[in-house]
Short mmCIF file of C-alpha atoms in Angstrom, two decimals:
data_model
loop_
_atom_site.label_atom_id
_atom_site.label_comp_id
_atom_site.label_asym_id
_atom_site.label_seq_id
_atom_site.Cartn_x
_atom_site.Cartn_y
_atom_site.Cartn_z
CA UNK A 35 58.81 -22.37 -54.86
CA UNK A 36 55.83 -24.72 -55.23
CA UNK A 37 56.58 -26.19 -51.81
CA UNK A 38 56.52 -22.72 -50.24
CA UNK A 39 53.20 -21.84 -51.89
CA UNK A 40 51.70 -25.13 -50.74
CA UNK A 41 52.98 -24.60 -47.21
CA UNK A 42 51.42 -21.13 -47.09
CA UNK A 43 48.11 -22.48 -48.38
CA UNK A 44 48.09 -25.17 -45.72
CA UNK A 45 48.95 -22.65 -43.02
CA UNK A 46 46.13 -20.32 -44.14
CA UNK A 47 43.72 -23.24 -44.21
CA UNK A 48 44.61 -24.27 -40.68
CA UNK A 49 44.24 -20.69 -39.47
CA UNK A 50 40.83 -20.37 -41.14
CA UNK A 51 39.57 -23.57 -39.54
CA UNK A 52 40.94 -22.64 -36.13
CA UNK A 53 39.26 -19.24 -36.10
CA UNK A 54 36.03 -20.05 -37.95
CA UNK A 55 33.96 -20.76 -34.83
CA UNK A 56 35.55 -18.11 -32.62
CA UNK A 57 37.11 -15.34 -34.72
CA UNK A 58 40.11 -13.38 -33.55
CA UNK A 59 39.33 -9.87 -32.35
CA UNK A 60 41.40 -6.81 -33.21
CA UNK A 61 40.67 -3.56 -31.37
CA UNK A 62 41.43 -0.56 -33.59
CA UNK A 63 42.11 2.22 -31.12
CA UNK A 64 42.66 5.93 -31.75
CA UNK A 65 45.96 6.13 -29.82
CA UNK A 66 49.02 4.32 -31.08
CA UNK A 67 49.88 1.35 -28.92
CA UNK A 68 52.25 -1.55 -29.27
CA UNK A 69 50.16 -4.56 -30.29
CA UNK A 70 49.32 -6.60 -27.21
CA UNK A 71 47.55 -9.93 -27.01
CA UNK A 72 45.12 -10.92 -24.29
CA UNK A 73 42.47 -13.58 -23.83
CA UNK A 74 38.97 -12.30 -24.59
CA UNK A 75 36.37 -15.04 -24.13
CA UNK A 76 38.81 -17.52 -25.55
CA UNK A 77 39.92 -15.41 -28.50
CA UNK A 78 42.95 -13.19 -28.96
CA UNK A 79 42.38 -9.44 -28.65
CA UNK A 80 44.98 -7.04 -30.03
CA UNK A 81 45.06 -3.23 -29.84
CA UNK A 82 46.41 -1.20 -32.75
CA UNK A 83 45.71 2.22 -34.20
CA UNK A 84 46.43 5.93 -34.53
CA UNK A 85 44.54 8.98 -33.23
CA UNK A 86 41.83 10.96 -35.01
CA UNK A 87 39.82 10.66 -38.21
CA UNK A 88 42.18 12.52 -40.52
CA UNK A 89 43.42 10.83 -43.69
CA UNK A 90 46.93 10.57 -42.27
CA UNK A 91 45.66 8.94 -39.07
CA UNK A 92 43.52 6.45 -40.96
CA UNK A 93 46.37 5.57 -43.30
CA UNK A 94 48.69 4.99 -40.35
CA UNK A 95 46.17 2.72 -38.65
CA UNK A 96 45.63 0.78 -41.87
CA UNK A 97 49.35 0.19 -42.29
CA UNK A 98 49.45 -1.48 -38.89
CA UNK A 99 46.28 -3.41 -39.74
CA UNK A 100 47.83 -4.64 -42.99
CA UNK A 101 50.89 -5.84 -41.10
CA UNK A 102 48.65 -7.69 -38.65
CA UNK A 103 46.79 -9.31 -41.56
CA UNK A 104 50.07 -10.45 -43.12
CA UNK A 105 50.99 -12.14 -39.85
CA UNK A 106 47.59 -13.85 -39.48
CA UNK A 107 46.80 -14.80 -43.09
CA UNK A 108 43.63 -16.83 -43.49
CA UNK A 109 42.12 -15.90 -40.12
CA UNK A 110 38.51 -15.01 -39.40
CA UNK A 111 38.50 -11.63 -37.63
CA UNK A 112 36.20 -9.18 -35.88
CA UNK A 113 37.43 -5.58 -35.84
CA UNK A 114 36.24 -3.70 -32.76
CA UNK A 115 36.44 0.03 -33.47
CA UNK A 116 37.07 2.87 -31.05
CA UNK A 117 34.34 5.49 -30.77
CA UNK A 118 36.91 8.01 -32.05
CA UNK A 119 36.34 6.49 -35.49
CA UNK A 120 32.53 6.55 -35.34
CA UNK A 121 29.41 8.67 -35.59
CA UNK A 122 26.64 7.36 -33.31
CA UNK A 123 23.02 8.21 -32.60
CA UNK A 124 19.62 6.77 -31.74
CA UNK A 125 16.41 7.72 -33.53
CA UNK A 126 14.94 7.95 -37.00
CA UNK A 127 16.86 10.85 -38.54
CA UNK A 128 20.56 10.15 -38.08
CA UNK A 129 21.70 12.45 -40.94
CA UNK A 130 19.95 15.43 -39.32
CA UNK A 131 21.62 14.70 -35.97
CA UNK A 132 25.06 14.42 -37.54
CA UNK A 133 24.53 17.56 -39.59
CA UNK A 134 23.53 19.46 -36.44
CA UNK A 135 26.49 18.34 -34.31
CA UNK A 136 29.22 17.84 -36.93
CA UNK A 137 28.12 20.01 -39.85
CA UNK A 138 28.02 17.02 -42.23
CA UNK A 139 25.75 17.34 -45.24
CA UNK A 140 23.88 14.39 -46.73
CA UNK A 141 26.32 14.41 -49.68
CA UNK A 142 29.32 14.30 -47.35
CA UNK A 143 27.80 11.39 -45.45
CA UNK A 144 27.18 9.50 -48.68
CA UNK A 145 30.68 10.17 -50.02
CA UNK A 146 32.88 9.74 -46.97
CA UNK A 147 30.97 7.61 -44.46
CA UNK A 148 29.45 4.14 -44.39
CA UNK A 149 26.25 3.92 -42.37
CA UNK A 150 25.09 0.80 -40.53
CA UNK A 151 22.42 -0.29 -38.07
CA UNK A 152 24.11 -1.95 -35.10
CA UNK A 153 21.90 -4.28 -33.07
CA UNK A 154 21.82 -3.77 -29.30
CA UNK A 155 19.34 -6.55 -28.54
CA UNK A 156 15.66 -6.47 -27.53
CA UNK A 157 14.72 -5.58 -31.11
CA UNK A 158 16.67 -2.31 -31.00
CA UNK A 159 19.47 -0.84 -33.06
CA UNK A 160 21.54 2.32 -33.10
CA UNK A 161 22.78 4.27 -36.09
CA UNK A 162 26.52 4.03 -36.66
CA UNK A 163 28.75 5.52 -39.36
CA UNK A 164 32.44 4.87 -39.93
CA UNK A 165 34.84 6.58 -42.35
CA UNK A 166 34.55 4.98 -45.78
CA UNK A 167 38.34 5.17 -46.21
CA UNK A 168 38.78 3.19 -42.99
CA UNK A 169 36.32 0.44 -43.89
CA UNK A 170 37.56 0.09 -47.46
CA UNK A 171 41.14 -0.06 -46.20
CA UNK A 172 40.22 -2.80 -43.74
CA UNK A 173 38.53 -4.77 -46.51
CA UNK A 174 41.38 -4.32 -48.99
CA UNK A 175 44.05 -5.58 -46.58
CA UNK A 176 41.78 -8.45 -45.57
CA UNK A 177 41.35 -9.53 -49.19
CA UNK A 178 45.09 -9.27 -49.87
CA UNK A 179 45.91 -11.62 -47.01
CA UNK A 180 42.88 -13.92 -47.30
CA UNK A 181 41.43 -12.63 -44.04
CA UNK A 182 37.70 -13.16 -43.51
CA UNK A 183 36.42 -9.92 -42.01
CA UNK A 184 33.41 -11.19 -40.08
CA UNK A 185 32.33 -7.94 -38.45
CA UNK A 186 33.44 -4.36 -37.82
CA UNK A 187 31.75 -2.09 -35.30
CA UNK A 188 31.89 -0.45 -31.86
CA UNK A 189 34.10 -2.31 -29.38
CA UNK A 190 31.60 -1.81 -26.56
CA UNK A 191 28.45 -3.03 -28.33
CA UNK A 192 28.22 -6.34 -26.47
CA UNK A 193 28.59 -4.58 -23.12
CA UNK A 194 25.72 -2.26 -24.03
CA UNK A 195 23.61 -5.16 -25.24
CA UNK A 196 24.14 -6.99 -21.93
CA UNK A 197 23.21 -3.84 -19.98
CA UNK A 198 19.97 -3.35 -21.95
CA UNK A 199 19.06 -7.01 -21.44
CA UNK A 200 19.75 -6.80 -17.70
CA UNK A 201 17.56 -3.69 -17.42
CA UNK A 202 14.74 -5.46 -19.28
CA UNK A 203 14.86 -8.30 -16.78
CA UNK A 204 15.35 -6.34 -13.55
CA UNK A 205 12.04 -4.49 -13.36
CA UNK A 206 13.70 -1.89 -11.13
CA UNK A 207 14.64 1.75 -11.77
CA UNK A 208 16.66 2.11 -14.95
CA UNK A 209 20.40 2.57 -14.67
CA UNK A 210 22.44 4.55 -17.22
CA UNK A 211 25.39 2.91 -18.97
CA UNK A 212 28.86 4.19 -19.70
CA UNK A 213 32.16 2.91 -21.10
CA UNK A 214 35.60 4.48 -21.20
CA UNK A 215 38.46 4.36 -23.64
CA UNK A 216 41.53 6.58 -24.05
CA UNK A 217 40.29 10.12 -24.59
CA UNK A 218 36.55 9.39 -24.58
CA UNK A 219 33.73 8.41 -22.28
CA UNK A 220 30.62 6.98 -23.92
CA UNK A 221 27.19 7.29 -22.27
CA UNK A 222 23.78 5.76 -22.97
CA UNK A 223 20.45 6.50 -21.31
CA UNK A 224 17.39 4.26 -21.28
CA UNK A 225 13.65 4.89 -21.04
CA UNK A 226 10.75 2.64 -20.12
CA UNK A 227 7.81 2.56 -22.54
CA UNK A 228 5.01 0.41 -21.17
CA UNK A 229 2.87 -1.60 -23.56
CA UNK A 230 5.77 -2.49 -25.84
CA UNK A 231 7.14 -6.00 -26.23
CA UNK A 232 10.50 -4.69 -25.00
CA UNK A 233 9.56 -1.84 -22.65
CA UNK A 234 13.14 -0.73 -21.92
CA UNK A 235 14.35 1.29 -24.88
CA UNK A 236 17.69 2.90 -25.71
CA UNK A 237 16.90 6.62 -25.53
CA UNK A 238 20.17 8.42 -26.24
CA UNK A 239 23.85 7.74 -26.81
CA UNK A 240 26.68 10.28 -26.76
CA UNK A 241 30.41 10.76 -26.26
CA UNK A 242 32.32 13.14 -24.01
CA UNK A 243 35.97 14.03 -24.20
CA UNK A 244 38.03 12.44 -21.47
CA UNK A 245 38.33 8.88 -20.28
CA UNK A 246 40.70 6.19 -19.16
#
């Protein structure tokens, strides 16, 4: 028994060291897929999940996540979330935007959603909210299996950051940005505001049904 415990501790320690510099990435998608592994900038990327934001869908996704954690105990992990799980906007009054489009009151946002600022580079950030049940479930399974949850946020954020940076440097007419995932297409528009340190600013971000 003691030998087994020691072996598991050693295995977790090795996994933690191996993934500390370059964490594993798990993509939590809205459509159930068989977990697949691919190289993503030197790290493993796996796709798991269930559709929608209902309690049943979140619970199903978290069961698969917990199984993944059990198989990768001790790892450092980034969880890249599908836009199906998220509320997104740009501007100063995110609650008003989400109330207008989704009918969510301030109390509902406080109770059922976790709000974050997600950096997109050039001193800019967008407002992002994810279901509280989803985030707490991710954290609980991570604690159970000694997973270090380094980050959780939109899967496409680095692509958007690279696009904004490229537009800052080009000096040419601004190009819109889009990304596709199963069932959704995400769009972002930019605007140029002269006199600012970073003149190219993220103006709007939105989702449309349909995608790859």
